[in-house]
CSV table of C-alpha atoms and ligand atoms in Angstrom, one decimal:
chain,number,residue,atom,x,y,z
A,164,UNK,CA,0.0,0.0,0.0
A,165,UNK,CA,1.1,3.7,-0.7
A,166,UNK,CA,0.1,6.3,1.2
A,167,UNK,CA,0.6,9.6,-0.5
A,168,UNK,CA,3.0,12.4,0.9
A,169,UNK,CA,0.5,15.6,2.4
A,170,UNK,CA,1.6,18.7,0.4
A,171,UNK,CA,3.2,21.3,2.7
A,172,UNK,CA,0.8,23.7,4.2
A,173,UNK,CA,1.2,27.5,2.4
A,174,UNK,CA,0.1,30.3,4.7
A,175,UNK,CA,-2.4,33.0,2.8
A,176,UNK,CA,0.7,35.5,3.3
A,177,UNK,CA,3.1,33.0,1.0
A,178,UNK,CA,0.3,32.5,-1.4
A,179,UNK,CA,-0.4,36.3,-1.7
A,180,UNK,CA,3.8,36.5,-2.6
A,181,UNK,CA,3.9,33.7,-4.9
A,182,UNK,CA,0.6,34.5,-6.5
A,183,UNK,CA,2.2,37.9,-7.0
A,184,UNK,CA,5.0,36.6,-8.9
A,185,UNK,CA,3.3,34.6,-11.3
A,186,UNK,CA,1.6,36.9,-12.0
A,187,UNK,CA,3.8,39.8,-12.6
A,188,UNK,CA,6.2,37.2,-14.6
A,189,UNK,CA,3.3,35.9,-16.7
A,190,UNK,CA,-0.2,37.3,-16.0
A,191,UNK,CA,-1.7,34.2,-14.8
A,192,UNK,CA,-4.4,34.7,-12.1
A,193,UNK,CA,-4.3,32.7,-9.3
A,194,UNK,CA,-7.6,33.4,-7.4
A,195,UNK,CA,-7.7,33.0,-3.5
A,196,UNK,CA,-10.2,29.8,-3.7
A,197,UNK,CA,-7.0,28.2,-6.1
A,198,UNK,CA,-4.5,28.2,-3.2
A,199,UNK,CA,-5.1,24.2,-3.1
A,200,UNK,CA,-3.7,23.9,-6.3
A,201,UNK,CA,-0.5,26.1,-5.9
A,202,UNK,CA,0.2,24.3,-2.5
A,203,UNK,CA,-0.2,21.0,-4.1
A,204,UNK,CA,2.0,21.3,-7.2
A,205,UNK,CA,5.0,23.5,-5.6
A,206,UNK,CA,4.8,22.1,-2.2
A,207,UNK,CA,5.6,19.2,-3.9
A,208,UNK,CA,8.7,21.1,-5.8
A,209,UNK,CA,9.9,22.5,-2.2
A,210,UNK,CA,10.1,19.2,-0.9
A,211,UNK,CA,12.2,17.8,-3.7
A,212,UNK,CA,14.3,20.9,-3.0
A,213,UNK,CA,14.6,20.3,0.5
A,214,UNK,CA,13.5,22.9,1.6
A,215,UNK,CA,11.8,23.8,4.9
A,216,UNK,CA,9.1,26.3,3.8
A,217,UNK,CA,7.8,28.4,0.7
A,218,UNK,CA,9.9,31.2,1.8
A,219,UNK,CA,13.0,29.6,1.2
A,220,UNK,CA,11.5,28.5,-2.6
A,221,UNK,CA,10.2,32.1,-3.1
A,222,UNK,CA,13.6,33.5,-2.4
A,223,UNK,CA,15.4,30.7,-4.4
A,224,UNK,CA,12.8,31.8,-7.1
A,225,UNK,CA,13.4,35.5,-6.9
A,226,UNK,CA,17.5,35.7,-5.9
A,227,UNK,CA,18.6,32.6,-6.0
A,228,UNK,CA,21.3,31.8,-8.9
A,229,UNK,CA,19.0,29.5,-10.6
A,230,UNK,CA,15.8,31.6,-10.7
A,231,UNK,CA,15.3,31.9,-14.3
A,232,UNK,CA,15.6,28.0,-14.6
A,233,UNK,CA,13.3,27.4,-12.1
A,234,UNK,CA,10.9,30.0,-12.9
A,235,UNK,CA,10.4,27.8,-16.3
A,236,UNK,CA,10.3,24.7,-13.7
A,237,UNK,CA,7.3,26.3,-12.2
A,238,UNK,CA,5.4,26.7,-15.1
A,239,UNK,CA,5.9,23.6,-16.0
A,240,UNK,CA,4.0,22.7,-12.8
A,241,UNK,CA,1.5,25.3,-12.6
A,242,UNK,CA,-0.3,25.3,-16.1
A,243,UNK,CA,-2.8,24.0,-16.9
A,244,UNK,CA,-2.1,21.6,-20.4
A,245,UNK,CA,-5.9,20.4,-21.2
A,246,UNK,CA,-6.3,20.4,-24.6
A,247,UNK,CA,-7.3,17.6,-27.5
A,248,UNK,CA,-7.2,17.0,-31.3
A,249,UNK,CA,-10.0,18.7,-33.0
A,250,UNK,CA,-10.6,20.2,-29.6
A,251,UNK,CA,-15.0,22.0,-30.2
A,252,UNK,CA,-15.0,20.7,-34.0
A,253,UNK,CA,-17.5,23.4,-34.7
A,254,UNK,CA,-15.0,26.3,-34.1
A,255,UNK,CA,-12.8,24.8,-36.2
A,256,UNK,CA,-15.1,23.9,-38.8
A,257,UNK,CA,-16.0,27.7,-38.9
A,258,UNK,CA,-11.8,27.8,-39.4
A,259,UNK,CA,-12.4,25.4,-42.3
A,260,UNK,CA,-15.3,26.4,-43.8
A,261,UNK,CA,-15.1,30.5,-43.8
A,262,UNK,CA,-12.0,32.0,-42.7
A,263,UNK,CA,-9.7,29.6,-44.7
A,264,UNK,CA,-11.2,29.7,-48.5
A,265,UNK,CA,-10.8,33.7,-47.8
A,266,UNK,CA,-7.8,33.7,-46.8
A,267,UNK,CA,-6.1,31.5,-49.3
A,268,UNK,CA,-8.4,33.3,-51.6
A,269,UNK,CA,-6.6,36.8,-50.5
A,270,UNK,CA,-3.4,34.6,-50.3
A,271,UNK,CA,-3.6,33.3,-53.9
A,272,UNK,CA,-1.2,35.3,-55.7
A,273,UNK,CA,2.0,35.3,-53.0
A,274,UNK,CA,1.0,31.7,-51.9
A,275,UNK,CA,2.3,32.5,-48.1
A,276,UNK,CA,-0.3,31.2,-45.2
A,277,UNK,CA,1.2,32.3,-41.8
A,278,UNK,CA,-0.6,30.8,-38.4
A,279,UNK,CA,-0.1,31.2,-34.6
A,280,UNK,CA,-1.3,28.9,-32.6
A,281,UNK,CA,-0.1,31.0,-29.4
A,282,UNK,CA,-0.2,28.8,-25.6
A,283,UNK,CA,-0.2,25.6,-27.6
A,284,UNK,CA,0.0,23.4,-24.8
A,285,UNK,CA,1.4,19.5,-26.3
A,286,UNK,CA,0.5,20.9,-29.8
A,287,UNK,CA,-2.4,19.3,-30.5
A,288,UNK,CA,-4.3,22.2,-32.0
A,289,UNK,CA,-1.3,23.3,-34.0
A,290,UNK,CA,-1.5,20.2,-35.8
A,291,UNK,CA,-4.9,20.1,-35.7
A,292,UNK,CA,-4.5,23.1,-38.3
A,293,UNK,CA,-1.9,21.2,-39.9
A,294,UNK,CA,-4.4,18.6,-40.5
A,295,UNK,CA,-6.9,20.6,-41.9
A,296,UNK,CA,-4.5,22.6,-44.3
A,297,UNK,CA,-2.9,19.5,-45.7
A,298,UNK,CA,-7.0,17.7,-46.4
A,299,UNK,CA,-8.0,21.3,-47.9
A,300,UNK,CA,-4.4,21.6,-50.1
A,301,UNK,CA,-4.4,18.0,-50.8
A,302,UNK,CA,-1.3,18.2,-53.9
A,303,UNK,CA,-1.4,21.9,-54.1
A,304,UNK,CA,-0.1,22.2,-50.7
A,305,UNK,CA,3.8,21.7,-52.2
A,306,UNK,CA,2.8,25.3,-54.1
A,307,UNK,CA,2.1,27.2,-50.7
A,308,UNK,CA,4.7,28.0,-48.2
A,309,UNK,CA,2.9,27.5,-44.9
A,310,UNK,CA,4.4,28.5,-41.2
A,311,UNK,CA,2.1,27.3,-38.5
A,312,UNK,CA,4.0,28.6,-35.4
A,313,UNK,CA,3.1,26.7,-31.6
A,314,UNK,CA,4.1,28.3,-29.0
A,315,UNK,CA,3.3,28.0,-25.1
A,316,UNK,CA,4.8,29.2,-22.1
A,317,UNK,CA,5.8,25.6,-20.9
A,318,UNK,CA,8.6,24.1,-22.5
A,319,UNK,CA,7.3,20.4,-21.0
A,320,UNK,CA,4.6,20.7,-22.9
A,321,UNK,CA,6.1,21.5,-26.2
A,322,UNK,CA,8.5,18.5,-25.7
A,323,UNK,CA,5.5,16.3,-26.0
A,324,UNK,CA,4.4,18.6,-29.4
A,325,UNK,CA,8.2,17.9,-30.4
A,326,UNK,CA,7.8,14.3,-29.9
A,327,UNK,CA,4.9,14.0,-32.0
A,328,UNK,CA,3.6,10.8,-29.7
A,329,UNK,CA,0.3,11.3,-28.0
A,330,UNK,CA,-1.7,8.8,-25.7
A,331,UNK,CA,-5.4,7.7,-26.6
A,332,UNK,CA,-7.2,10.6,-24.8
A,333,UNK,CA,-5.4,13.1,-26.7
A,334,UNK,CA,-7.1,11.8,-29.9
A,335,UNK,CA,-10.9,11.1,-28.4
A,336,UNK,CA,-12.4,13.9,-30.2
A,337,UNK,CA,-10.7,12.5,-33.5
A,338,UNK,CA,-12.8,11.0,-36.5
A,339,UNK,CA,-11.4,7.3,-37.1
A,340,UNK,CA,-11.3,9.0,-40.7
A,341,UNK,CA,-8.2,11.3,-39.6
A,342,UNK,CA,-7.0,9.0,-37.3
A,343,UNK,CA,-6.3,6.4,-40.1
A,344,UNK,CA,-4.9,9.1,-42.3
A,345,UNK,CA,-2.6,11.0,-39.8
A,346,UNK,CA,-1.6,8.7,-37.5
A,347,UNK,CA,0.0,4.9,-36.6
A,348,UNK,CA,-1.2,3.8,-33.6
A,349,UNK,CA,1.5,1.2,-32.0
A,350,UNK,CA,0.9,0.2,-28.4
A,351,UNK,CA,-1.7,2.0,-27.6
A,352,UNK,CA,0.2,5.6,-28.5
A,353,UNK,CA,-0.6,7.5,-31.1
A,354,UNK,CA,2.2,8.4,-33.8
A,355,UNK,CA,1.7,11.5,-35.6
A,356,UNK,CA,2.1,11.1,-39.4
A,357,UNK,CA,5.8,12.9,-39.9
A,358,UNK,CA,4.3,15.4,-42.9
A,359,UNK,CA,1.6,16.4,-40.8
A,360,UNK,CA,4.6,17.1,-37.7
A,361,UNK,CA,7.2,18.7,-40.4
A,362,UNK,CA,4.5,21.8,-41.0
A,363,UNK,CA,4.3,22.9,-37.4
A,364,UNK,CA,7.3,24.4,-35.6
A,365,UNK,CA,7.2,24.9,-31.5
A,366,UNK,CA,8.9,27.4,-29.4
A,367,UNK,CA,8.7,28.7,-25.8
A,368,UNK,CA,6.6,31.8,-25.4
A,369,UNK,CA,5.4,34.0,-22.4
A,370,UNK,CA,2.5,35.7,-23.7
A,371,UNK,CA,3.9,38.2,-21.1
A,372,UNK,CA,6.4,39.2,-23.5
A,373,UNK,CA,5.1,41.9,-26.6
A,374,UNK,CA,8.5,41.7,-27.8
A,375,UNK,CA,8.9,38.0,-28.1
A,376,UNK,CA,5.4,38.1,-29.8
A,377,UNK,CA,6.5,41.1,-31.9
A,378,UNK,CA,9.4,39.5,-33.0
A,379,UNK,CA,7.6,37.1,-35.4
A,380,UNK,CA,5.9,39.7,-37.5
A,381,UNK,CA,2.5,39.4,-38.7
A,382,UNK,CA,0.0,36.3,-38.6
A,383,UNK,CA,-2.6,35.3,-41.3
A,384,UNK,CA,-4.9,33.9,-38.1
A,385,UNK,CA,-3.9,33.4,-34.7
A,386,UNK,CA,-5.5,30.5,-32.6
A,387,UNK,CA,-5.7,31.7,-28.6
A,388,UNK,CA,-7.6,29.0,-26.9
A,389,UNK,CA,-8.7,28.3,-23.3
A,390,UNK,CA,-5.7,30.6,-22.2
A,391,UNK,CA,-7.4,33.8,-21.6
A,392,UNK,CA,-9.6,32.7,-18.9
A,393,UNK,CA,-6.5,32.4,-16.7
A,394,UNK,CA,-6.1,36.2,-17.1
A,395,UNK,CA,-7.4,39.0,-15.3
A,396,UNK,CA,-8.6,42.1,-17.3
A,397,UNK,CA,-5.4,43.7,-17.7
A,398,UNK,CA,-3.2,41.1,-18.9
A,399,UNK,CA,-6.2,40.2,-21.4
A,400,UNK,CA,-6.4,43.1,-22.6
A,401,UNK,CA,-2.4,43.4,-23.1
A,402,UNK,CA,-2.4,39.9,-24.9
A,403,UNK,CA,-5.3,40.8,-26.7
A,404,UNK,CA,-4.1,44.2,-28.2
A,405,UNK,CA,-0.8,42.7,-29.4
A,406,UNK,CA,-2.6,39.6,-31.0
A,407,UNK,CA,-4.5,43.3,-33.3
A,408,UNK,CA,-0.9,44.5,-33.8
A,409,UNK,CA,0.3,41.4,-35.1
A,410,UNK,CA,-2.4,40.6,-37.3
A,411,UNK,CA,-2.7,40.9,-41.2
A,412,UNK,CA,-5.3,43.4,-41.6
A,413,UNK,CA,-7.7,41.0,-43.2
A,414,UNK,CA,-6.5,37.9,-40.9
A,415,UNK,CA,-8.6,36.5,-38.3
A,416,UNK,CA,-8.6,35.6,-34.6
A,417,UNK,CA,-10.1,32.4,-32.7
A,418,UNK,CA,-10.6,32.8,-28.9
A,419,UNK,CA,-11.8,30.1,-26.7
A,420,UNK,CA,-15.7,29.3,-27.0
A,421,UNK,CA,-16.2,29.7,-23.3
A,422,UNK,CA,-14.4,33.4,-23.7
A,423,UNK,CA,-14.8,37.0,-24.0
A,424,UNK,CA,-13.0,40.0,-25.1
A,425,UNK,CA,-16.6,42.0,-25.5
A,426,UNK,CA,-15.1,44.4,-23.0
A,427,UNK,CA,-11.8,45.3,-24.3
A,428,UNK,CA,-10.6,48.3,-25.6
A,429,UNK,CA,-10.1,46.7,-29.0
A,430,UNK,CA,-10.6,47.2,-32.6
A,431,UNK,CA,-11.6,43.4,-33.1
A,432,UNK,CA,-14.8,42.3,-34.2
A,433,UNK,CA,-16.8,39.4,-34.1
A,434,UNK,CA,-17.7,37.4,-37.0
A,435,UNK,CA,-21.4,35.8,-37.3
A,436,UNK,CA,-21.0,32.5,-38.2
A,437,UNK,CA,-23.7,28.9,-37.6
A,438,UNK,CA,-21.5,27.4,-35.0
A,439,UNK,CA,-18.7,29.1,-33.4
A,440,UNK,CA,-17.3,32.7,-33.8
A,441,UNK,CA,-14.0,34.4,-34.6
A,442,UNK,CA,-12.9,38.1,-34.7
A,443,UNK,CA,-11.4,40.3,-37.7
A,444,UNK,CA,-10.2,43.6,-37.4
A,445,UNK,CA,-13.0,46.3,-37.6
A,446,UNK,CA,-12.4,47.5,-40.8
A,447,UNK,CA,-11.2,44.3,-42.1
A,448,UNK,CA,-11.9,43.7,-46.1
A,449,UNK,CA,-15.5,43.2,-46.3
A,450,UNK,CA,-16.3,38.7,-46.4
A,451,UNK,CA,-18.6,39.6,-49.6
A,452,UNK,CA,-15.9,41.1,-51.7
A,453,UNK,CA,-15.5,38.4,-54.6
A,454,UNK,CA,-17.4,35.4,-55.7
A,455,UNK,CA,-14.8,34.3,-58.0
A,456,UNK,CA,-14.0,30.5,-58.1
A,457,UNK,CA,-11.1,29.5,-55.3
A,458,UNK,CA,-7.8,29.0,-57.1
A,459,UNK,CA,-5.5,28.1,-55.1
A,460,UNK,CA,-2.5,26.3,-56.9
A,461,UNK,CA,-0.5,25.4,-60.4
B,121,SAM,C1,-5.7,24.8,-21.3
B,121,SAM,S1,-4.3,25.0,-22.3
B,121,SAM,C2,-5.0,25.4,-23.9
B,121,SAM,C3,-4.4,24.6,-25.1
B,121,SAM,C4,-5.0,24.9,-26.4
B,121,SAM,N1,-4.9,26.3,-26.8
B,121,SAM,C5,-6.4,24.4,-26.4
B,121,SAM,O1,-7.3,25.2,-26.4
B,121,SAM,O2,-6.7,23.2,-26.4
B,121,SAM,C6,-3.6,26.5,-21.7
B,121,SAM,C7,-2.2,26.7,-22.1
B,121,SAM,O3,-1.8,28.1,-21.8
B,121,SAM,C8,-0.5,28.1,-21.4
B,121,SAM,N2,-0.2,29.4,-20.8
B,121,SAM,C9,-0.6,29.9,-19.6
B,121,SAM,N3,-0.1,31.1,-19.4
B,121,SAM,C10,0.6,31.5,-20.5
B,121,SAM,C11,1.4,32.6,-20.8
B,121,SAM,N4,1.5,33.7,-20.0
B,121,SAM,N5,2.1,32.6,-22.0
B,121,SAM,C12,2.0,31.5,-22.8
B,121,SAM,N6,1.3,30.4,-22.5
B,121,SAM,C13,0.6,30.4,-21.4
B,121,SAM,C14,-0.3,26.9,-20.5
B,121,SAM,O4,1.0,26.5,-20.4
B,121,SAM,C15,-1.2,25.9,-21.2
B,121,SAM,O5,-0.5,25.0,-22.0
């Protein structure tokens, strides 16, 4: 029999520092009722560090030699990874069915497609994308240069996206049609096709950091899923504003279905659509513009 090892008991004074300092260093809010979940995952991390008490780990965090290392340690703990291949179909059939024939439409001359898919987690909506892209491209995909770009704050998490390997419950929202098509399955893990894990590239990024984000220049649509909600209002609205900057003036934005950015000083807009939603810039190119057949290769 095991008996599990009780997590050591944070006082509301160490949660109000350390809650403090992740969010200053990455905008995720850590509400009071969430002090269970801090004390369990980094009490677990001061023990393993021997240490006696959280204020030892919060100076070790903030002065000690190593702080920058274990910052990334931390947030490797503390996030949150959920996500799933073909995580709410229906947003991403809006994805497939409206914002994609437009914007290889607008794309059609220069044949460059750029995509974000920014706090990734294990990459499964990057390649989701991929996915989609390669089905929609079919042989006309070797005429288009496509970047899709995954990036995430964790860099545990974008090992497993690196790896390309999933396990079974990363693929339950997956048709057996794609599954046969994109993946080998061999013991019970799931191997990503290698085409499909050659169009996505990973790298570590704190949606903290404008610069970082700045540094890749404009996106053709930018995926932001189930990451906001772990923001207060401030942080939102900083993430959001530099998703505006960074976006193509006709490019296109998907948020999480269970979020809002209604109350942001903005200039997105939402797009109508059956299922779903996405944002465009206001002022965007208007979606009626052409009617012209979709050519989209040769
Ligand atoms: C619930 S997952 C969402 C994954 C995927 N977008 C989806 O919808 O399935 C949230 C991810 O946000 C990342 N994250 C949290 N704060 C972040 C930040 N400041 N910068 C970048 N990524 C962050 C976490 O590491 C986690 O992998």
């Amino acid at each position: 029999m095991t008996t599990a090892t009780k997590a050591l008991a944070m006082t509301d004074e160490h949660f109000a520092k350390l809650s403090k300092i992740i969010y200053e260093r990455s905008g995720i809010h850590f509400q009071e009722n969430k002090k269970y979940l801090l004390e369990s995952r980094l009490g677990r991390r001061v023990q393993e560090l021997e240490m006696d008490d959280y204020e030892q780990y919060i100076a070790f965090i903030t002065i000690g030699p190593y702080r920058d290392d274990e910052f990334q340690e931390m947030f490797n703990r503390i996030t949150i990874n959920e996500t799933s291949f073909f995580r709410n179909d229906p947003q991403l059939k809006v994805f497939e069915t409206l914002a994609l024939p437009k914007i290889l439409e607008a794309r059609s001359n220069e044949k460059r497609l750029r995509i974000w898919s920014a706090a990734c987690s294990t990459g499964e909506e990057p390649f989701s994308l991929a996915m989609i892209l390669h089905r929609t491209l079919g042989i006309r995909l070797a005429d288009w240069r496509i970047e899709i770009l995954g990036t995430d704050i964790s860099d545990k998490a974008l090992k497993v996206a690196h790896d390309g390997v999933y396990a079974s419950y990363a693929v339950r929202s997956t048709s057996k049609l794609m599954l046969d098509r994109y993946f080998t399955e061999k013991t019970g893990r799931f191997e990503l096709d290698p085409e499909i894990r050659s169009m996505v590239s990973f790298e570590t990024l704190n949606l903290k950091d404008r610069l970082g984000a700045r540094r890749h220049g404009k996106w053709d649509v930018i995926f932001c899923r189930n990451v906001l909600i772990y923001f207060d209002e401030k942080m939102k609205q900083q993430v959001v504003q530099t998703f505006h900057e960074q976006m193509a003036d006709d490019a296109w934005l998907f948020i999480g279905h269970s979020e809002s950015i209604r109350d942001l000083n903005v200039a997105l807009e939402p797009v109508p659509a059956p299922e779903g939603f996405c944002h465009r810039k206001i002022g965007a190119p208007s979606l009626a513009s052409t009617n012209k057949p979709l050519s989209l290769g040769g």
